[in-house]
CSV table of C-alpha atoms and ligand atoms in Angstrom, one decimal:
chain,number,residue,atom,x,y,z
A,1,UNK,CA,67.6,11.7,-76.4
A,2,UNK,CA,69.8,14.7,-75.2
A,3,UNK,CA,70.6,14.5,-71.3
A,4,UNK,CA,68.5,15.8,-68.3
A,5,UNK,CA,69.8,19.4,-67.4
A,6,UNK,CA,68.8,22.1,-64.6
A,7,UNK,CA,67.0,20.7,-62.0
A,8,UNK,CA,66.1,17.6,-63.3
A,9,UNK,CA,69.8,16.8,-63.6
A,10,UNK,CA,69.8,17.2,-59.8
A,11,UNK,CA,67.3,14.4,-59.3
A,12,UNK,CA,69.0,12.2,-61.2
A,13,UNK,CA,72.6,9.7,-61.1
A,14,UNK,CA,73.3,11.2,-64.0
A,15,UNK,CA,75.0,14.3,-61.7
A,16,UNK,CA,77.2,12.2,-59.9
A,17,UNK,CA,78.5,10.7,-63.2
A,18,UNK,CA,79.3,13.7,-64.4
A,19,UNK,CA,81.0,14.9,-61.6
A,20,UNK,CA,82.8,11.8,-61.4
A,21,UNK,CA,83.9,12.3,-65.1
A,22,UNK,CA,85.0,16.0,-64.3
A,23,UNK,CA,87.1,15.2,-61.6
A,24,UNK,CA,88.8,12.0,-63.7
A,25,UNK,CA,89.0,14.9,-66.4
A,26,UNK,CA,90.8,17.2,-64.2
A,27,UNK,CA,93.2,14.3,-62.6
A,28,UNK,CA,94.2,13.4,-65.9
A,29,UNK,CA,94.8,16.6,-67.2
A,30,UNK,CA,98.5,17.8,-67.3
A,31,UNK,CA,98.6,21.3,-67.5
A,32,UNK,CA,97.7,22.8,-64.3
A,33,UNK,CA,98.8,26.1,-64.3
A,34,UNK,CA,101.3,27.2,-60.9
A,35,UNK,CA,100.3,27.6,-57.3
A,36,UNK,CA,100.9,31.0,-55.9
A,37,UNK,CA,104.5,31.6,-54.5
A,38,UNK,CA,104.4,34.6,-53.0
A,39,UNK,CA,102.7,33.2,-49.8
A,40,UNK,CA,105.7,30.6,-49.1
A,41,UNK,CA,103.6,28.4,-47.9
A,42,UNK,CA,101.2,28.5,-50.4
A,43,UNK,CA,103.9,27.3,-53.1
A,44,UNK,CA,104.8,23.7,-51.6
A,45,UNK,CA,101.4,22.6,-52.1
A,46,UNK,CA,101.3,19.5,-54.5
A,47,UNK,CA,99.4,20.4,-57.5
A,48,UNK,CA,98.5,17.5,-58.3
A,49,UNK,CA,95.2,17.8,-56.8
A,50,UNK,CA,91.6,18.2,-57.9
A,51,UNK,CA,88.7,18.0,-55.3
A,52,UNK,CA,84.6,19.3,-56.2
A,53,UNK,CA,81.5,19.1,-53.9
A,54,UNK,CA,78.1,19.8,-54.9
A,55,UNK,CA,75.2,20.4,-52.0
A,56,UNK,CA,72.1,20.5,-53.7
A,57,UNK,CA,68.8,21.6,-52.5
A,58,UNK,CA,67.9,18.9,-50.5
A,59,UNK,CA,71.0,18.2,-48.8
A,60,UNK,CA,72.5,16.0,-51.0
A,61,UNK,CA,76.1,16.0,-51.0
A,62,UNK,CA,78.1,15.2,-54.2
A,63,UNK,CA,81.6,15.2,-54.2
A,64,UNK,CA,84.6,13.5,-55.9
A,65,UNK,CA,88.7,13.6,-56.3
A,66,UNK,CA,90.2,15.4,-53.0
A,67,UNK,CA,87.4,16.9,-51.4
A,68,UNK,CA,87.8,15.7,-48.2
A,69,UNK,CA,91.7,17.3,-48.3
A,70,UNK,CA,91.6,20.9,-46.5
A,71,UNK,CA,93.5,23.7,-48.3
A,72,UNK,CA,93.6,27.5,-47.4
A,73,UNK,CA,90.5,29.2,-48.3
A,74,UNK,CA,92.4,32.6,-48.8
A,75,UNK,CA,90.3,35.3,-50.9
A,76,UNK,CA,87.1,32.9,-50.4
A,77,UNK,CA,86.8,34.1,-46.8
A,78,UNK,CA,86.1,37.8,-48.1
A,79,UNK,CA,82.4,37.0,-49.0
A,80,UNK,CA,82.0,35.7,-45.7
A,81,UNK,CA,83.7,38.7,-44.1
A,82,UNK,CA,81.7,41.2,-46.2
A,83,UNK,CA,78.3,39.4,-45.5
A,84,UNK,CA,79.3,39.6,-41.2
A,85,UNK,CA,79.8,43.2,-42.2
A,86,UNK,CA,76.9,44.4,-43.9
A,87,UNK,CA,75.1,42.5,-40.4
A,88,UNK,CA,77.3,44.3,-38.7
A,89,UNK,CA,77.3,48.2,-40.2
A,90,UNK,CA,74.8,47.8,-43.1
A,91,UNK,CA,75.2,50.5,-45.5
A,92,UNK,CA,77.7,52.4,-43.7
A,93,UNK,CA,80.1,50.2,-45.5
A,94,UNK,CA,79.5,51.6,-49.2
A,95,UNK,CA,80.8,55.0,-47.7
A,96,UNK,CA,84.2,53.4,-47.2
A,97,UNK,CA,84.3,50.6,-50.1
A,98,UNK,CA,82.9,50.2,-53.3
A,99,UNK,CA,80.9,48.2,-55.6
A,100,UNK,CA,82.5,48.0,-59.0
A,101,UNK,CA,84.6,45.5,-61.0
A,102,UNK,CA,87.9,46.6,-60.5
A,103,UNK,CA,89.4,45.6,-63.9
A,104,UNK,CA,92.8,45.7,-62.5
A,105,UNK,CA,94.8,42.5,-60.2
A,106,UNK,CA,93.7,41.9,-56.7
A,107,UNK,CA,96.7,43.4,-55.1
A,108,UNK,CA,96.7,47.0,-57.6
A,109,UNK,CA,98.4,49.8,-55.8
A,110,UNK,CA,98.2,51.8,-58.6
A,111,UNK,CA,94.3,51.8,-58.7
A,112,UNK,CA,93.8,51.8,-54.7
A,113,UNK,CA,95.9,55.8,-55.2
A,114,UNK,CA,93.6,56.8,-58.4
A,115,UNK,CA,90.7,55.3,-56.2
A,116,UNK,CA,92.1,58.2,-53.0
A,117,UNK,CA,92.2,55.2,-50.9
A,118,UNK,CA,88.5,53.7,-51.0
A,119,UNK,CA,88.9,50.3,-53.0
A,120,UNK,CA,87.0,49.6,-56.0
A,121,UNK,CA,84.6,46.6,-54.3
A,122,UNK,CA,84.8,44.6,-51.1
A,123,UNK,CA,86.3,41.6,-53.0
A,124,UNK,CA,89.9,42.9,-53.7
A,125,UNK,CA,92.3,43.3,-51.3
A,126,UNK,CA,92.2,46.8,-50.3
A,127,UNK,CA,88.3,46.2,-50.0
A,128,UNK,CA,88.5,43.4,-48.2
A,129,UNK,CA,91.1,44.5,-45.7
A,130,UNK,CA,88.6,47.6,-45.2
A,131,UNK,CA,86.1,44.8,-44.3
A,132,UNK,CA,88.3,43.6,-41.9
A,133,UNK,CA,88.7,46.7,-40.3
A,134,UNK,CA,84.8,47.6,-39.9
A,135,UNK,CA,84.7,43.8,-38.0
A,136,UNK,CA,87.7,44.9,-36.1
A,137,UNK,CA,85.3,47.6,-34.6
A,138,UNK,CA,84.5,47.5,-30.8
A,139,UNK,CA,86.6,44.2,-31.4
A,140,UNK,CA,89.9,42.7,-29.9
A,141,UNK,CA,91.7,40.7,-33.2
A,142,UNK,CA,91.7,37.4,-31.1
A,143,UNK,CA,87.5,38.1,-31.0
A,144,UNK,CA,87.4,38.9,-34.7
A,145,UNK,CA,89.2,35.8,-35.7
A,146,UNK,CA,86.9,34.1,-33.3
A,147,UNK,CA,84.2,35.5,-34.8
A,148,UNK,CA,84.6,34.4,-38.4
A,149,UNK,CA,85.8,30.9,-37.2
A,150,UNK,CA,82.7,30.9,-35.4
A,151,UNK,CA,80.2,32.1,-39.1
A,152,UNK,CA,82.3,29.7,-40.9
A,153,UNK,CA,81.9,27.3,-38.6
A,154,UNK,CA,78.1,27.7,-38.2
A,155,UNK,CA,76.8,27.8,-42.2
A,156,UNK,CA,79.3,24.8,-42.6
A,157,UNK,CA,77.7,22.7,-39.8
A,158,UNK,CA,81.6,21.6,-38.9
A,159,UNK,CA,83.6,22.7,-35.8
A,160,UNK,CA,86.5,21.3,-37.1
A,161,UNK,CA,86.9,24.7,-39.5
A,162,UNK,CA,90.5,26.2,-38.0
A,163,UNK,CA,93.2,28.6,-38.9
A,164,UNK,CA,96.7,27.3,-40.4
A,165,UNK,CA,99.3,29.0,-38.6
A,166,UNK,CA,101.7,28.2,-40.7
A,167,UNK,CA,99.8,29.9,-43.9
A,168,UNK,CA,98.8,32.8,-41.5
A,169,UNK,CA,102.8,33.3,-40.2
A,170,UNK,CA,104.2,33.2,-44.0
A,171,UNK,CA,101.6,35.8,-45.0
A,172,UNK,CA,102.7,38.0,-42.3
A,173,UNK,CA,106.0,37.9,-43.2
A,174,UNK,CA,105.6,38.7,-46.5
A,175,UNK,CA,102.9,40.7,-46.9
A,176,UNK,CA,104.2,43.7,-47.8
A,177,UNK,CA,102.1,44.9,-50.7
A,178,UNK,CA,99.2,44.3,-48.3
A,179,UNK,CA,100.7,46.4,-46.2
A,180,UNK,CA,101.4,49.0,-48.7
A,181,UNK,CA,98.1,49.4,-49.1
A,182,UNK,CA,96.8,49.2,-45.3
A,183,UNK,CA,98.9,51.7,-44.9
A,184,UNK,CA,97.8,54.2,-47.8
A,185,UNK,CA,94.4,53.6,-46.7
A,186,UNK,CA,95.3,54.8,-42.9
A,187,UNK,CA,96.7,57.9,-44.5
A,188,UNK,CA,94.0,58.5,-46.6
A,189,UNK,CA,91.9,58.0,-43.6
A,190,UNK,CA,90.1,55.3,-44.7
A,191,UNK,CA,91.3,52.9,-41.6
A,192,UNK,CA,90.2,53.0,-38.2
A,193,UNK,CA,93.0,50.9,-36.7
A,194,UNK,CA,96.8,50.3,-36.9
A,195,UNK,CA,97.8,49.2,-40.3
A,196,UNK,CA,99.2,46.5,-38.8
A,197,UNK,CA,96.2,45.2,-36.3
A,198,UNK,CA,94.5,44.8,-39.3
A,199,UNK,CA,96.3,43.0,-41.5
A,200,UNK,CA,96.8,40.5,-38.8
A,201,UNK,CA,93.2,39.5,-38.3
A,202,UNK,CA,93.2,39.8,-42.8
A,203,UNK,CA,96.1,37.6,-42.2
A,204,UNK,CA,94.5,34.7,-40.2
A,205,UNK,CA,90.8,34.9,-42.3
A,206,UNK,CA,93.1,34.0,-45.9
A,207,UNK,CA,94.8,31.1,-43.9
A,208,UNK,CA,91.6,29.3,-42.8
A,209,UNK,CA,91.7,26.2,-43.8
A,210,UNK,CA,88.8,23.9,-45.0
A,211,UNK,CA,88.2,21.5,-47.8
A,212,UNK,CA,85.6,21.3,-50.5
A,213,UNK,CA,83.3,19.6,-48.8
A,214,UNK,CA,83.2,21.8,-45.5
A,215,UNK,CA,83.4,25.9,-48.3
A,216,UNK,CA,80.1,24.1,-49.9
A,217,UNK,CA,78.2,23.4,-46.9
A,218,UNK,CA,79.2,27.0,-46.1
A,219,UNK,CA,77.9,28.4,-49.1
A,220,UNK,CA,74.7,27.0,-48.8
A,221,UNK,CA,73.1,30.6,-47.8
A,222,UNK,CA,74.3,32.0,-50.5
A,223,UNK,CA,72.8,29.3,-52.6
A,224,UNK,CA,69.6,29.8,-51.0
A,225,UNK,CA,68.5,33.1,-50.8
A,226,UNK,CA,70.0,33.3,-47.5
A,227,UNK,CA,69.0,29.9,-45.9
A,228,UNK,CA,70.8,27.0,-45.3
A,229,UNK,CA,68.6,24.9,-47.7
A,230,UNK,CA,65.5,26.5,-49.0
A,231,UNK,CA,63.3,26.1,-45.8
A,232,UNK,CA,65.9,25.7,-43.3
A,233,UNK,CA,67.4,28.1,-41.0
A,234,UNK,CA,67.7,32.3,-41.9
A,235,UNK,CA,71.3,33.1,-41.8
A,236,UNK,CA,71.0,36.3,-43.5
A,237,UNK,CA,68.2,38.4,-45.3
A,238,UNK,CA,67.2,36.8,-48.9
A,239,UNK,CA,67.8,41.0,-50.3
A,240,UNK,CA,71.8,40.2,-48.8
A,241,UNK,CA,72.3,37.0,-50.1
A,242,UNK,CA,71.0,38.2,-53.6
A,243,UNK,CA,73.6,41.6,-53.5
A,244,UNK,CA,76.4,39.0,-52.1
A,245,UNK,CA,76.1,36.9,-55.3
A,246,UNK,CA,75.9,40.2,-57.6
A,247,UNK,CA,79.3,40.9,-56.6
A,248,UNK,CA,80.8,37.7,-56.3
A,249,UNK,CA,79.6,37.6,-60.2
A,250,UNK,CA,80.7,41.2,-60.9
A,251,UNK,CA,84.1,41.2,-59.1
A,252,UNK,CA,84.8,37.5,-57.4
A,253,UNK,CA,87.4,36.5,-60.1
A,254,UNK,CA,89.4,39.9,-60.2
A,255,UNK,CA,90.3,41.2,-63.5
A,256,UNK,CA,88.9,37.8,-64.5
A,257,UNK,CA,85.1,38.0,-63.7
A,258,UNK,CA,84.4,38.9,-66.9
A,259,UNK,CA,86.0,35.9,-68.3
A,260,UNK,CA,84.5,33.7,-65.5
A,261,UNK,CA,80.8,35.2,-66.0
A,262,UNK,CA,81.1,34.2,-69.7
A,263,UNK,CA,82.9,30.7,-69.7
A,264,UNK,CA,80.9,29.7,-66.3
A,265,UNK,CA,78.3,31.8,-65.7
A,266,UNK,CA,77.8,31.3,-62.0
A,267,UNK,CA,78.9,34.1,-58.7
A,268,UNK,CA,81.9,32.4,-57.5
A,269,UNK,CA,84.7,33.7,-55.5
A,270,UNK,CA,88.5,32.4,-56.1
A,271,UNK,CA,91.1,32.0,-53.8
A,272,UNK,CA,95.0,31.8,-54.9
A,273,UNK,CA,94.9,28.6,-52.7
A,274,UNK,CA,93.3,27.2,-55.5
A,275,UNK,CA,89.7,27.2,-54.0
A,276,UNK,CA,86.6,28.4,-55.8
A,277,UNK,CA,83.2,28.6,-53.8
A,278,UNK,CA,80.3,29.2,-56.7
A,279,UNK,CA,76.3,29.0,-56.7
A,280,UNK,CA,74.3,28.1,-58.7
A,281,UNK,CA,71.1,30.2,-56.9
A,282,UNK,CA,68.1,27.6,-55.4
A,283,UNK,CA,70.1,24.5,-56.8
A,284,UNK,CA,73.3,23.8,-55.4
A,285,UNK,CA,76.7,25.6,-53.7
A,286,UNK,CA,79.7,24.2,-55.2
A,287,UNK,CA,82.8,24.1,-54.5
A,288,UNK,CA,86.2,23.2,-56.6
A,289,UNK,CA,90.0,23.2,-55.7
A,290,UNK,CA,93.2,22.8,-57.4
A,291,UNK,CA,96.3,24.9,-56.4
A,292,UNK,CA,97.8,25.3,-59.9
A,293,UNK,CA,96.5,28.9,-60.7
A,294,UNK,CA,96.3,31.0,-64.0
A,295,UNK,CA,98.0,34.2,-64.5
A,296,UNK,CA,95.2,35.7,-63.2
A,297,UNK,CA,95.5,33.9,-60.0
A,298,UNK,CA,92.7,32.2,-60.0
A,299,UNK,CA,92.4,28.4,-59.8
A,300,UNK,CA,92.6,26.9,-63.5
A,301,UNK,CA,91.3,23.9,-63.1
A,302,UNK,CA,89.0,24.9,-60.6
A,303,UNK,CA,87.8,27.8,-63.3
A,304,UNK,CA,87.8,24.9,-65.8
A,305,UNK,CA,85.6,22.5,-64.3
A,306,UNK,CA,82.8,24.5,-63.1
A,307,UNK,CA,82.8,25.2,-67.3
A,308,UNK,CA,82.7,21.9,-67.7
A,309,UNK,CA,79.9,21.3,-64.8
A,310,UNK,CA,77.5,24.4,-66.1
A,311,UNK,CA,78.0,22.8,-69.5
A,312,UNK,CA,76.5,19.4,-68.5
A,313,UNK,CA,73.9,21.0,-66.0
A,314,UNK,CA,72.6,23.7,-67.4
A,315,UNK,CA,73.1,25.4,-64.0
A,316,UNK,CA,74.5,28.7,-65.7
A,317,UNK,CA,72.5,31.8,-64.2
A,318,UNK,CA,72.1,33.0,-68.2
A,319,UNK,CA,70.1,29.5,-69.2
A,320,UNK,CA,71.1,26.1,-70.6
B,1,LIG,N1,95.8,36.4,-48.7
B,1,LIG,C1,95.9,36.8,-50.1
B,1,LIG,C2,96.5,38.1,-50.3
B,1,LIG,O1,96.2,39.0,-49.6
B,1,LIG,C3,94.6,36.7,-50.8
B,1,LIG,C4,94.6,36.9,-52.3
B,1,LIG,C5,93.7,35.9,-53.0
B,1,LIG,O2,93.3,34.9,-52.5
B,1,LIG,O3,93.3,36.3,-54.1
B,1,LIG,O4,97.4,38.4,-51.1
């Protein structure tokens, strides 16, 4: 008899087994990929890791390899970002950022010029430092910050969510094609503050640090229709939870989404920390992280294990 998949998995042992088996997968597996290096700090981070956690509908928490180990979040805090700022401006935003695939790399100068300085979607840099910048609003960056620790904090149920200054300092040092591009945006007049200002509150959001266990108890709204399990507490409207996982499907993975949305089929956004936050919508929030990325720049065995954990679940969005 084939194995349980969908939800019926979930009720079953037989999902911890094969997350178990995933995760002894991954920490056997020898080609990694590389961690990103243009963040210093980024690069000393052994690749030798592999942690996943699962939060299902009912609160179970599955989770296996490092999950417990905290690692920066980077490009995964720009869904939270975006979601604080469509609360914040609603669809004032869409004036200033848009909503397609970009088809080019995260950090594409090129694209952000042919684009007259309003980014392809919310999820790439330029789109994301734009975000920023509307949260920035009315705002002193210490409040920001403090603001986004303070969401991040909340959907994950965990105060212990900080920033790594050391992650955050290395960035700003050496962030220039970030700047670049804050700065081409101010000129195009599609900034409100100091190039600069900005970046620094960008800055701190990449360098929060939390592990897989913490990123999929704060993707639980996302996971369910904008609750923290299906009848708990409203976070955000169902319609905004529904548009956030549109584009984390569309554009979460870069120039990869395409390739994610096939060999996954889940709205995930990557990190180059190596973290991926996915859903699978009204069953679970997932998280994976492993630092070694693919020349993409996204997390490859991250990317590969949720292929391997839609395969045994039948969790993909498109059917088993
Ligand atoms: N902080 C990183 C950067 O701006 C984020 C990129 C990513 O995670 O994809 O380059």
């Amino acid at each position: 008899m084939a194995a349980p998949k969908g939800p019926e998995m979930s009720a079953t042992s037989d999902l911890a087994a094969a997350i178990d088996a995933i995760a002894d997968r991954m920490a056997s597996t020898t080609d990694r990929g590389r961690p990103a290096d243009y963040i210093p700090e980024l690069a000393k981070v052994d690749p030798n890791q592999f942690g996943i956690a699962v939060i299902l509908a009912d609160g179970k928490v599955i989770c296996a390899g490092d999950a417990d180990t905290p690692f920066s979040i980077q490009s995964i805090s720009k869904v939270f970002t975006l979601s604080l700022a469509l609360g914040k401006v609603g669809d004032y935003l869409w004036s200033r950022v848009g909503q397609e695939p970009s088809g080019d790399p995260f950090n594409s100068i090129v694209q952000l010029e042919a684009d007259q300085g309003v980014p392809r979607n919310p999820l790439i840099n330029a789109g994301a430092i734009v975000v920023t910048d509307v949260l920035l609003e009315g705002c002193e960056p210490r409040e920001t910050i403090g603001g986004i620790l303070r969401f991040l904090r909340g959907v994950a149920e965990d105060d212990a969510i900080t920033v790594d200054p050391d992650v955050a300092c290395s960035e700003q040092e050496t962030g220039y094609r970030n700047a670049a591009m804050a700065n081409f945006m101010k000129a195009s007049g599609n900034l409100v503050h100091a190039p600069e200002k900005t970046l620094g509150v960008y800055f701190h959001q990449c360098a929060v640090a939390m592990t897989c266990r913490q990123l999929a108890m704060a993707g639980r709204f996302l996971a369910f229709d904008g609750r923290l399990c299906p009848d708990g507490a409203r976070i955000i409207p169902a319609s905004r939870a529904r548009r956030l996982g549109a584009l984390m499907l569309t554009c979460g993975h870069y120039d990869g989404s395409g390739a994610f949305a096939y060999r996954v089929g889940l709205p995930g956004k990557s990190g180059v920390g190596g973290g991926i936050l996915a859903v699978a919508p009204g069953v679970a929030s997932i998280a994976v992280w492993s630092p070694g990325l693919n020349t993409i720049g996204n997390s490859k065995l991250g990317t590969e294990a949720l292929h391997d954990l839609t395969e045994a679940t039948g969790w993909s969005i498109f059917g088993a």
